[in-house]
Amino acid sequence: MPHLDINNLSCSYGSQPVLDGLSLSVEKGQVVSLIGGSGSGKSTLLRVIMGLTQPTGGSISIGEQAVDYGSAASVRAAREKIAIVFQQYNLFNNMSVLRNVMVTPTRVQKRDERKVRDEAMTLLSKVGLKDKANVYPAQLSGGQQQRVAISRALALQPQILLLDEITSALDPELVGEVLDSVRQLARDGMTMLLVSHEMRFVREVSDQVAMMDKGRIVEMAPPEQLFTQPQQPRTQAFMQKVAWH
Amino acid sequence: MNYSLQFGEILRHWPDLLAGAITTLLVAFVAFWVGVLIGLGGALAQRHGRPWLRRSVRAYVVFFTNTPSLIQLFVLFYGLPDVGIVLTPMQAVLIGLSLNAGAYLTDIFRGGLASVRQAELEAAATLNMNTCQRFRYVTLPHLAQTLYPMLSNFFIWIVLGSSIGGLFGVDELAGKAIEISSTTMRSIEAFSVAGAIYVVLTFIASLFLYAVGYFCLRVRARFI
Ligand SMILES: Nc1ncnc2c1ncn2[C@@H]1O[C@H](COP(=O)(O)OP(=O)(O)O)[C@@H](O)[C@H]1O
Ligand SMILES: [Mg+2]
């Protein structure tokens, strides 16, 4: 049974289809990476999974539970299991780092404040930001903010983590520290679906890589296979293009 | 033209003046906070409400920001009795100033709401915050922080503007000064003392607001 199962999913903005009968499944503990050109629908897929954009067809299941995106309760239940980290971090600028991480567990999940604080500090020290707990996001570098965003997502104790180009807004020298945090999560067995343009990282960390084009998965294979022997012309063309960078 | 200033007679009324100053602060405080509630509600209604509601709020704002508050108070105090609603001077002044403040604050909050980062609200949604929690943890702190300097100035403006109540017989600072000046026949002294007290009041209020902004909201507002 896949941990995250996406079946024949469609989504359109107005008359323009953005996801076009997309199917994809992620097994428990697996890391699946989405690659593909800009505008191919990668972010939209993650937004639909999180209930930020309404699908127009198809289905998504988390474990055995099908998500009904028309039902607030069902979306709420899905968001308890899945967390997302965005390209632009989207931290709460008016809260300190620690409070960014703590606010949902304490105020939404109503868990014990002291216990959450300990967990939050543990998460922050794992990403090397223990000493920044009382600082505000504006005082941090992009890489540090992104690691806070990862900690904030993990504080919910999600089963599945979605990462949308989390290093794209960072200066090159800050990319490494963020990717290290993701590598650690992969080693810990977190189920992840991530979008990335860091091909070397994708190749190293993924169990499966899915090539996306025009709202569909055109090819999905283990990284070695996809990177060295792409079968589809679209994937071959894409690989040639990224090879130049 | 041999007018000799005599402050003694005015200063003898210091308990009256002090009571007036306190009333001034109370009136300003009430008008400000009622105005904030109206303003928040109005701004939210303009952003999320149905077309008829948006238009009504707009009409309210246009009316109250484009007519003198003196005229608004005349209507409340002298006009409403014609339709059977009789207000005390204090009621008329509180309602008038609150509605007036609410109109200005609707516009101020509307700008503030437009500057809330959509991405933060979306992040909050994915963290399962409901509408109230998103407002409480994202929108409200953003408004408090970005609008704080403007709101502080606005409060000072209401403290001064509430002096209009004196014309309707409200016992606030200006009203007391009018009363003292007519009983002592010492207008210059009465009004200059009242003016000085206003300066002290706004100074204290500014200092207080500055401290609140600095320590609670991390805002470095203009101080005097
Ligand atoms: N809010 C929106 N309204 C209309 N069109 C959108 C919106 N968001 C994305 N799109 C369109 O959907 C397509 C897929 O976008 P996106 O999922 O962001 O692609 P990717 O993340 O792969 O670059 C693009 O053509 C984009 O222009
Ligand atoms: Mg994208």
Short mmCIF file of C-alpha atoms and ligand atoms in Angstrom, two decimals:
data_model
loop_
_atom_site.label_atom_id
_atom_site.label_comp_id
_atom_site.label_asym_id
_atom_site.label_seq_id
_atom_site.Cartn_x
_atom_site.Cartn_y
_atom_site.Cartn_z
CA MET A 1 0.00 0.00 0.00
CA PRO A 2 1.58 3.34 -1.08
CA HIS A 3 1.91 6.02 1.58
CA LEU A 4 0.79 8.72 -0.84
CA ASP A 5 -1.23 7.65 -3.83
CA ILE A 6 -2.24 10.07 -6.56
CA ASN A 7 -4.59 8.78 -9.17
CA ASN A 8 -5.56 10.37 -12.46
CA LEU A 9 -5.40 13.85 -10.91
CA SER A 10 -6.52 16.86 -12.92
CA CYS A 11 -6.48 20.52 -12.15
CA SER A 12 -6.96 23.59 -14.28
CA TYR A 13 -6.80 27.33 -13.91
CA GLY A 14 -9.74 28.52 -15.96
CA SER A 15 -9.75 26.55 -19.19
CA GLN A 16 -6.01 25.84 -19.09
CA PRO A 17 -5.29 22.32 -17.76
CA VAL A 18 -2.28 22.34 -15.44
CA LEU A 19 -2.47 18.78 -14.17
CA ASP A 20 -3.72 16.38 -16.77
CA GLY A 21 -4.59 12.96 -15.41
CA LEU A 22 -1.49 12.64 -13.29
CA SER A 23 -0.79 9.45 -11.36
CA LEU A 24 2.04 8.93 -8.92
CA SER A 25 2.63 6.94 -5.79
CA VAL A 26 5.16 7.24 -3.02
CA GLU A 27 5.90 4.29 -0.78
CA LYS A 28 6.44 4.66 2.93
CA GLY A 29 9.94 5.90 3.72
CA GLN A 30 10.65 6.63 0.06
CA VAL A 31 11.98 9.84 -1.41
CA VAL A 32 10.44 10.71 -4.76
CA SER A 33 11.73 13.73 -6.67
CA LEU A 34 9.83 15.64 -9.29
CA ILE A 35 11.86 17.23 -12.03
CA GLY A 36 10.71 19.05 -15.13
CA GLY A 37 10.62 22.41 -16.83
CA SER A 38 9.18 25.52 -15.34
CA GLY A 39 5.40 25.62 -15.71
CA SER A 40 5.03 21.85 -15.97
CA GLY A 41 2.76 21.82 -12.91
CA LYS A 42 5.07 20.64 -10.13
CA SER A 43 4.07 23.32 -7.62
CA THR A 44 0.44 22.93 -8.54
CA LEU A 45 0.63 19.23 -7.74
CA LEU A 46 2.00 19.95 -4.26
CA ARG A 47 -0.58 22.71 -3.74
CA VAL A 48 -3.40 20.37 -4.67
CA ILE A 49 -2.10 17.72 -2.26
CA MET A 50 -2.07 20.35 0.53
CA GLY A 51 -5.58 21.53 -0.29
CA LEU A 52 -4.49 25.01 -1.40
CA THR A 53 -5.77 24.52 -4.93
CA GLN A 54 -8.88 22.50 -5.78
CA PRO A 55 -8.43 19.50 -8.08
CA THR A 56 -10.93 19.14 -10.91
CA GLY A 57 -10.72 15.36 -11.05
CA GLY A 58 -8.97 12.25 -9.82
CA SER A 59 -8.16 11.19 -6.29
CA ILE A 60 -5.47 11.33 -3.64
CA SER A 61 -5.07 8.89 -0.77
CA ILE A 62 -2.85 9.05 2.25
CA GLY A 63 -2.32 5.52 3.48
CA GLU A 64 -5.77 4.01 3.34
CA GLN A 65 -7.55 7.32 3.67
CA ALA A 66 -8.89 9.00 0.52
CA VAL A 67 -8.86 12.78 0.83
CA ASP A 68 -12.08 14.60 -0.02
CA TYR A 69 -10.97 18.10 -0.99
CA GLY A 70 -14.54 19.35 -0.82
CA SER A 71 -14.68 18.60 2.89
CA ALA A 72 -12.92 20.89 5.37
CA ALA A 73 -12.65 18.06 7.90
CA SER A 74 -11.01 15.74 5.40
CA VAL A 75 -8.52 18.41 4.29
CA ARG A 76 -7.79 19.11 7.93
CA ALA A 77 -7.07 15.44 8.54
CA ALA A 78 -4.77 15.36 5.50
CA ARG A 79 -2.85 18.40 6.72
CA GLU A 80 -2.23 16.64 10.00
CA LYS A 81 -0.31 13.98 8.13
CA ILE A 82 1.37 16.03 5.43
CA ALA A 83 3.50 19.14 5.80
CA ILE A 84 4.97 21.36 3.12
CA VAL A 85 8.00 23.63 2.86
CA PHE A 86 7.85 26.36 0.25
CA GLN A 87 10.48 27.94 -1.97
CA GLN A 88 10.09 31.30 -0.23
CA TYR A 89 10.07 29.80 3.32
CA ASN A 90 6.85 31.74 4.17
CA LEU A 91 7.75 32.01 7.84
CA PHE A 92 5.62 34.10 10.16
CA ASN A 93 7.60 37.32 10.17
CA ASN A 94 6.03 38.60 13.35
CA MET A 95 7.11 35.61 15.42
CA SER A 96 10.48 34.57 16.74
CA VAL A 97 12.08 31.46 15.31
CA LEU A 98 11.04 29.37 18.30
CA ARG A 99 7.47 30.62 18.15
CA ASN A 100 7.28 29.91 14.42
CA VAL A 101 8.08 26.31 15.23
CA MET A 102 5.87 26.13 18.33
CA VAL A 103 2.75 27.99 17.33
CA THR A 104 1.00 25.17 15.47
CA PRO A 105 1.73 22.34 17.91
CA THR A 106 0.63 24.48 20.87
CA ARG A 107 -2.20 26.54 19.42
CA VAL A 108 -3.62 24.26 16.74
CA GLN A 109 -2.79 20.79 18.01
CA LYS A 110 -3.12 22.01 21.63
CA ARG A 111 -0.20 19.96 22.82
CA ASP A 112 1.62 20.61 26.06
CA GLU A 113 3.68 23.80 25.84
CA ARG A 114 6.73 22.56 27.72
CA LYS A 115 6.98 19.32 25.80
CA VAL A 116 6.59 21.15 22.48
CA ARG A 117 9.29 23.60 23.50
CA ASP A 118 11.73 20.77 24.15
CA GLU A 119 10.89 19.16 20.82
CA ALA A 120 11.21 22.49 19.03
CA MET A 121 14.63 23.11 20.54
CA THR A 122 15.71 19.62 19.52
CA LEU A 123 14.52 20.25 15.95
CA LEU A 124 16.31 23.60 15.85
CA SER A 125 19.55 22.15 17.13
CA LYS A 126 19.35 19.40 14.51
CA VAL A 127 19.43 22.09 11.82
CA GLY A 128 22.08 24.05 13.72
CA LEU A 129 19.88 26.95 14.79
CA LYS A 130 19.54 26.43 18.50
CA ASP A 131 21.19 29.76 19.26
CA LYS A 132 18.79 31.58 16.91
CA ALA A 133 15.64 30.49 18.76
CA ASN A 134 14.74 33.98 19.92
CA VAL A 135 15.67 35.81 16.76
CA TYR A 136 13.11 37.02 14.20
CA PRO A 137 13.09 35.67 10.61
CA ALA A 138 14.13 39.02 9.13
CA GLN A 139 17.44 38.74 10.98
CA LEU A 140 18.31 35.38 9.40
CA SER A 141 19.89 34.44 6.09
CA GLY A 142 17.76 32.67 3.50
CA GLY A 143 19.36 29.34 4.30
CA GLN A 144 18.68 29.77 7.99
CA GLN A 145 15.08 30.78 7.32
CA GLN A 146 14.59 27.74 5.15
CA ARG A 147 15.92 25.48 7.90
CA VAL A 148 13.49 27.10 10.32
CA ALA A 149 10.71 26.40 7.82
CA ILE A 150 11.77 22.75 7.74
CA SER A 151 11.73 22.64 11.55
CA ARG A 152 8.30 24.27 11.60
CA ALA A 153 6.98 21.62 9.23
CA LEU A 154 8.54 18.80 11.27
CA ALA A 155 7.15 20.12 14.54
CA LEU A 156 3.75 18.90 13.34
CA GLN A 157 5.18 15.39 13.33
CA PRO A 158 4.00 14.77 9.77
CA GLN A 159 4.20 11.38 8.12
CA ILE A 160 4.89 12.87 4.72
CA LEU A 161 6.90 15.95 3.80
CA LEU A 162 6.52 17.94 0.59
CA LEU A 163 9.38 20.22 -0.44
CA ASP A 164 8.90 22.71 -3.29
CA GLU A 165 12.20 23.96 -4.70
CA ILE A 166 13.38 24.78 -1.22
CA THR A 167 16.84 25.84 -2.36
CA SER A 168 15.89 27.86 -5.42
CA ALA A 169 15.71 31.18 -3.61
CA LEU A 170 19.03 30.68 -1.84
CA ASP A 171 22.50 31.96 -2.61
CA PRO A 172 24.62 29.04 -3.87
CA GLU A 173 26.77 28.90 -0.74
CA LEU A 174 23.66 28.41 1.42
CA VAL A 175 22.23 25.51 -0.57
CA GLY A 176 24.43 22.89 1.06
CA GLU A 177 23.27 23.48 4.62
CA VAL A 178 19.62 23.09 3.64
CA LEU A 179 20.22 19.98 1.58
CA ASP A 180 22.12 18.45 4.50
CA SER A 181 18.98 18.77 6.60
CA VAL A 182 16.96 17.01 3.91
CA ARG A 183 19.56 14.23 3.58
CA GLN A 184 19.27 13.65 7.31
CA LEU A 185 15.48 13.36 7.02
CA ALA A 186 15.82 10.87 4.19
CA ARG A 187 18.15 8.77 6.33
CA ASP A 188 15.62 8.93 9.17
CA GLY A 189 13.05 7.35 6.87
CA MET A 190 10.71 10.29 6.25
CA THR A 191 8.42 9.83 3.26
CA MET A 192 9.15 12.75 0.95
CA LEU A 193 7.94 14.16 -2.33
CA LEU A 194 10.21 16.93 -3.44
CA VAL A 195 10.68 19.29 -6.34
CA SER A 196 14.27 20.28 -7.01
CA HIS A 197 16.58 21.58 -9.68
CA GLU A 198 19.66 20.39 -7.81
CA MET A 199 20.23 17.41 -10.06
CA ARG A 200 23.21 16.03 -8.20
CA PHE A 201 21.24 16.13 -4.97
CA VAL A 202 18.17 14.57 -6.59
CA ARG A 203 20.30 11.77 -7.94
CA GLU A 204 21.86 11.11 -4.58
CA VAL A 205 18.85 11.32 -2.29
CA SER A 206 15.93 9.93 -4.34
CA ASP A 207 14.55 6.42 -4.54
CA GLN A 208 12.51 7.39 -7.57
CA VAL A 209 12.68 10.38 -9.89
CA ALA A 210 9.63 11.48 -11.87
CA MET A 211 9.93 13.61 -14.96
CA MET A 212 6.99 15.95 -15.33
CA ASP A 213 5.79 17.67 -18.46
CA LYS A 214 2.52 19.45 -19.29
CA GLY A 215 0.80 18.23 -16.15
CA ARG A 216 1.72 14.57 -16.49
CA ILE A 217 4.47 12.24 -15.35
CA VAL A 218 6.18 11.26 -18.58
CA GLU A 219 8.68 8.94 -16.99
CA MET A 220 9.47 7.65 -13.55
CA ALA A 221 12.47 5.54 -12.65
CA PRO A 222 15.23 5.10 -10.06
CA PRO A 223 17.70 8.00 -10.38
CA GLU A 224 20.58 6.06 -11.95
CA GLN A 225 18.33 4.81 -14.68
CA LEU A 226 16.56 8.10 -15.34
CA PHE A 227 19.73 10.13 -15.40
CA THR A 228 21.83 7.74 -17.49
CA GLN A 229 19.27 6.04 -19.73
CA PRO A 230 16.18 8.21 -20.04
CA GLN A 231 13.63 6.45 -22.22
CA GLN A 232 11.35 9.28 -23.24
CA PRO A 233 12.42 11.97 -25.73
CA ARG A 234 11.09 14.67 -23.38
CA THR A 235 13.31 13.38 -20.56
CA GLN A 236 16.29 13.07 -22.85
CA ALA A 237 15.87 16.67 -23.98
CA PHE A 238 15.53 17.86 -20.39
CA MET A 239 18.64 15.94 -19.29
CA GLN A 240 20.63 17.46 -22.11
CA LYS A 241 19.54 20.92 -21.06
CA VAL A 242 20.34 20.51 -17.36
CA ALA A 243 23.65 18.87 -18.23
CA TRP A 244 24.80 22.25 -19.48
CA HIS A 245 24.35 23.83 -16.07
CA MET B 1 -4.45 97.64 26.59
CA ASN B 2 -3.17 97.00 30.06
CA TYR B 3 -4.11 93.42 30.54
CA SER B 4 -2.19 91.75 33.32
CA LEU B 5 -2.10 87.98 33.19
CA GLN B 6 -3.36 86.33 36.33
CA PHE B 7 -3.05 82.58 36.40
CA GLY B 8 -3.85 82.24 40.10
CA GLU B 9 -7.59 82.14 39.58
CA ILE B 10 -7.28 79.49 36.90
CA LEU B 11 -4.85 77.34 38.79
CA ARG B 12 -7.19 77.38 41.78
CA HIS B 13 -9.47 75.25 39.60
CA TRP B 14 -6.83 72.56 39.16
CA PRO B 15 -9.09 69.71 40.39
CA ASP B 16 -11.58 70.63 37.65
CA LEU B 17 -8.84 70.79 35.05
CA LEU B 18 -7.42 67.46 36.17
CA ALA B 19 -10.87 65.86 36.00
CA GLY B 20 -11.27 67.38 32.54
CA ALA B 21 -7.95 65.98 31.42
CA ILE B 22 -8.93 62.52 32.61
CA THR B 23 -12.27 62.77 30.82
CA THR B 24 -10.44 63.83 27.66
CA LEU B 25 -8.27 60.74 27.82
CA LEU B 26 -11.28 58.52 28.49
CA VAL B 27 -13.26 59.98 25.59
CA ALA B 28 -10.28 59.59 23.27
CA PHE B 29 -9.65 56.06 24.53
CA VAL B 30 -13.25 54.94 23.97
CA ALA B 31 -13.54 56.64 20.57
CA PHE B 32 -10.24 55.15 19.50
CA TRP B 33 -11.02 51.56 20.47
CA VAL B 34 -14.57 51.63 19.17
CA GLY B 35 -13.10 53.17 16.03
CA VAL B 36 -10.55 50.34 15.82
CA LEU B 37 -13.32 47.74 16.03
CA ILE B 38 -15.39 49.55 13.40
CA GLY B 39 -12.30 50.02 11.26
CA LEU B 40 -11.28 46.36 11.42
CA GLY B 41 -14.82 45.24 10.70
CA GLY B 42 -15.18 47.76 7.90
CA ALA B 43 -11.88 46.84 6.30
CA LEU B 44 -12.66 43.10 6.47
CA ALA B 45 -16.14 43.75 5.07
CA GLN B 46 -14.67 45.76 2.21
CA ARG B 47 -12.22 42.99 1.43
CA HIS B 48 -14.37 39.91 1.88
CA GLY B 49 -17.97 41.14 2.02
CA ARG B 50 -20.70 40.94 -0.55
CA PRO B 51 -21.01 43.81 -3.05
CA TRP B 52 -23.87 45.55 -1.21
CA LEU B 53 -21.92 45.43 2.06
CA ARG B 54 -18.77 46.72 0.40
CA ARG B 55 -20.70 49.59 -1.14
CA SER B 56 -22.37 50.47 2.18
CA VAL B 57 -19.04 50.55 3.99
CA ARG B 58 -17.56 52.68 1.23
CA ALA B 59 -20.47 55.12 1.50
CA TYR B 60 -19.98 55.33 5.28
CA VAL B 61 -16.26 56.02 4.87
CA VAL B 62 -16.77 58.62 2.17
CA PHE B 63 -19.44 60.38 4.19
CA PHE B 64 -17.50 60.53 7.46
CA THR B 65 -14.13 61.41 5.97
CA ASN B 66 -15.56 64.17 3.80
CA THR B 67 -17.73 66.07 6.26
CA PRO B 68 -16.51 68.14 9.23
CA SER B 69 -16.83 66.28 12.50
CA LEU B 70 -18.50 69.39 13.92
CA ILE B 71 -21.36 68.92 11.44
CA GLN B 72 -21.54 65.20 12.26
CA LEU B 73 -21.94 66.06 15.95
CA PHE B 74 -24.56 68.72 15.17
CA VAL B 75 -26.59 66.11 13.35
CA LEU B 76 -26.31 63.66 16.24
CA PHE B 77 -26.97 66.18 18.98
CA TYR B 78 -29.42 68.62 17.40
CA GLY B 79 -30.75 66.62 14.48
CA LEU B 80 -31.62 63.28 16.00
CA PRO B 81 -34.06 64.71 18.59
CA ASP B 82 -36.29 65.58 15.59
CA VAL B 83 -36.75 61.87 14.98
CA GLY B 84 -37.16 61.16 18.67
CA ILE B 85 -33.64 60.15 19.59
CA VAL B 86 -32.28 62.36 22.33
CA LEU B 87 -28.65 61.90 23.24
CA THR B 88 -26.74 63.39 26.15
CA PRO B 89 -23.76 65.52 25.11
CA MET B 90 -21.41 62.73 26.19
CA GLN B 91 -23.31 60.10 24.22
CA ALA B 92 -23.44 62.26 21.11
CA VAL B 93 -19.74 63.07 21.31
CA LEU B 94 -18.69 59.46 21.93
CA ILE B 95 -20.85 58.15 19.10
CA GLY B 96 -19.79 60.92 16.74
CA LEU B 97 -16.08 60.64 17.42
CA SER B 98 -16.20 56.82 17.27
CA LEU B 99 -17.98 56.81 13.92
CA ASN B 100 -15.57 59.42 12.63
CA ALA B 101 -12.53 57.47 13.84
CA GLY B 102 -14.05 54.24 12.47
CA ALA B 103 -14.24 55.74 9.00
CA TYR B 104 -10.62 56.85 8.96
CA LEU B 105 -9.48 53.58 10.52
CA THR B 106 -11.41 51.55 7.93
CA ASP B 107 -9.22 53.13 5.27
CA ILE B 108 -6.07 52.64 7.32
CA PHE B 109 -6.83 48.97 8.02
CA ARG B 110 -7.82 48.38 4.40
CA GLY B 111 -4.32 49.34 3.35
CA GLY B 112 -2.90 47.15 6.11
CA LEU B 113 -4.92 44.10 5.08
CA ALA B 114 -3.76 44.49 1.50
CA SER B 115 -0.16 44.28 2.67
CA VAL B 116 -0.51 40.98 4.57
CA ARG B 117 1.61 38.42 2.75
CA GLN B 118 -0.64 35.91 1.01
CA ALA B 119 2.14 33.33 1.31
CA GLU B 120 2.08 33.56 5.11
CA LEU B 121 -1.67 33.01 5.14
CA GLU B 122 -1.25 29.98 2.90
CA ALA B 123 1.48 28.60 5.12
CA ALA B 124 -0.85 29.06 8.08
CA ALA B 125 -3.60 27.21 6.21
CA THR B 126 -1.33 24.25 5.49
CA LEU B 127 -0.48 24.22 9.21
CA ASN B 128 -4.19 23.73 9.81
CA MET B 129 -4.89 27.12 11.32
CA ASN B 130 -8.55 28.02 10.91
CA THR B 131 -9.77 31.43 9.77
CA CYS B 132 -9.77 32.86 13.30
CA GLN B 133 -6.30 31.56 14.06
CA ARG B 134 -4.94 32.92 10.79
CA PHE B 135 -6.39 36.30 11.68
CA ARG B 136 -5.09 36.10 15.23
CA TYR B 137 -1.57 34.86 14.48
CA VAL B 138 -0.82 36.31 11.04
CA THR B 139 -3.07 39.22 10.08
CA LEU B 140 -3.48 40.97 13.42
CA PRO B 141 0.21 41.05 14.40
CA HIS B 142 1.04 42.27 10.90
CA LEU B 143 -1.50 45.09 11.21
CA ALA B 144 -0.35 45.98 14.71
CA GLN B 145 3.24 46.18 13.64
CA THR B 146 2.96 47.91 10.29
CA LEU B 147 0.20 50.31 11.28
CA TYR B 148 1.41 51.10 14.78
CA PRO B 149 3.06 54.45 14.03
CA MET B 150 -0.02 55.59 12.12
CA LEU B 151 -2.35 54.39 14.87
CA SER B 152 -0.30 56.17 17.54
CA ASN B 153 -0.53 59.43 15.65
CA PHE B 154 -4.20 58.85 15.14
CA PHE B 155 -4.74 58.42 18.88
CA ILE B 156 -3.01 61.74 19.56
CA TRP B 157 -5.16 63.31 16.88
CA ILE B 158 -8.30 62.02 18.65
CA VAL B 159 -7.09 63.34 22.03
CA LEU B 160 -6.89 66.78 20.47
CA GLY B 161 -10.00 66.32 18.34
CA SER B 162 -12.09 65.34 21.35
CA SER B 163 -11.89 68.99 22.47
CA ILE B 164 -14.84 69.51 20.16
CA GLY B 165 -16.88 67.92 22.97
CA GLY B 166 -16.45 71.11 24.97
CA LEU B 167 -18.73 72.91 22.53
CA PHE B 168 -21.52 70.52 23.40
CA GLY B 169 -21.03 70.78 27.14
CA VAL B 170 -19.01 67.63 27.71
CA ASP B 171 -16.87 68.06 30.82
CA GLU B 172 -13.59 67.25 29.15
CA LEU B 173 -10.58 69.52 29.26
CA ALA B 174 -11.73 72.06 26.67
CA GLY B 175 -15.21 72.08 28.18
CA LYS B 176 -13.77 72.78 31.60
CA ALA B 177 -11.64 75.57 30.18
CA ILE B 178 -14.69 77.15 28.56
CA GLU B 179 -16.54 76.92 31.84
CA ILE B 180 -13.67 78.36 33.91
CA SER B 181 -13.09 81.13 31.44
CA SER B 182 -16.71 82.21 31.64
CA THR B 183 -16.87 82.13 35.45
CA THR B 184 -13.51 83.87 35.99
CA MET B 185 -13.56 86.10 32.88
CA ARG B 186 -9.93 85.09 32.37
CA SER B 187 -10.10 83.59 28.87
CA ILE B 188 -6.47 83.92 27.83
CA GLU B 189 -5.26 82.32 31.02
CA ALA B 190 -7.89 79.58 31.04
CA PHE B 191 -7.25 78.55 27.46
CA SER B 192 -3.50 78.81 27.60
CA VAL B 193 -3.44 76.64 30.72
CA ALA B 194 -5.74 74.16 28.96
CA GLY B 195 -3.45 74.26 25.92
CA ALA B 196 -0.45 73.53 28.12
CA ILE B 197 -2.26 70.58 29.68
CA TYR B 198 -3.00 69.22 26.18
CA VAL B 199 0.71 69.41 25.42
CA VAL B 200 1.47 67.47 28.60
CA LEU B 201 -1.25 64.91 27.83
CA THR B 202 -0.04 64.24 24.31
CA PHE B 203 3.53 64.09 25.53
CA ILE B 204 2.66 61.47 28.13
CA ALA B 205 0.52 59.56 25.63
CA SER B 206 3.30 59.63 23.02
CA LEU B 207 5.84 58.42 25.53
CA PHE B 208 3.55 55.61 26.60
CA LEU B 209 2.72 54.62 23.02
CA TYR B 210 6.36 54.73 22.07
CA ALA B 211 7.26 52.41 24.93
CA VAL B 212 4.46 49.97 24.08
CA GLY B 213 5.50 49.92 20.43
CA TYR B 214 9.15 49.51 21.25
CA PHE B 215 8.86 46.79 23.84
CA CYS B 216 5.78 44.89 22.70
CA LEU B 217 5.80 45.23 18.93
CA ARG B 218 9.42 45.89 18.04
CA VAL B 219 8.33 49.13 16.39
CA ARG B 220 10.51 52.19 16.41
CA ALA B 221 7.79 54.76 16.02
CA ARG B 222 8.41 58.45 15.76
CA PHE B 223 8.60 59.97 19.20
CA ILE B 224 7.47 63.64 19.22
N1 LIG C 1 -2.76 31.01 -9.62
C1 LIG C 1 -2.63 30.69 -10.94
N2 LIG C 1 -3.50 31.17 -11.83
C2 LIG C 1 -3.40 30.83 -13.15
N3 LIG C 1 -2.45 30.06 -13.64
C3 LIG C 1 -1.53 29.55 -12.80
C4 LIG C 1 -1.57 29.84 -11.39
N4 LIG C 1 -0.55 29.20 -10.80
C5 LIG C 1 0.11 28.55 -11.77
N5 LIG C 1 -0.49 28.74 -12.98
C6 LIG C 1 -0.06 28.14 -14.25
O1 LIG C 1 -0.02 26.76 -14.09
C7 LIG C 1 1.08 26.20 -14.77
C8 LIG C 1 1.90 25.33 -13.81
O2 LIG C 1 2.47 26.14 -12.81
P1 LIG C 1 3.35 25.54 -11.63
O3 LIG C 1 2.60 24.43 -11.02
O4 LIG C 1 3.74 26.66 -10.77
O5 LIG C 1 4.60 24.97 -12.42
P2 LIG C 1 6.03 24.57 -11.88
O6 LIG C 1 6.02 24.58 -10.39
O7 LIG C 1 6.27 23.22 -12.46
O8 LIG C 1 6.98 25.57 -12.44
C9 LIG C 1 1.87 27.36 -15.34
O9 LIG C 1 1.56 27.45 -16.71
C10 LIG C 1 1.35 28.55 -14.60
O10 LIG C 1 1.38 29.67 -15.43
MG MG C 2 7.10 25.72 -9.00
#
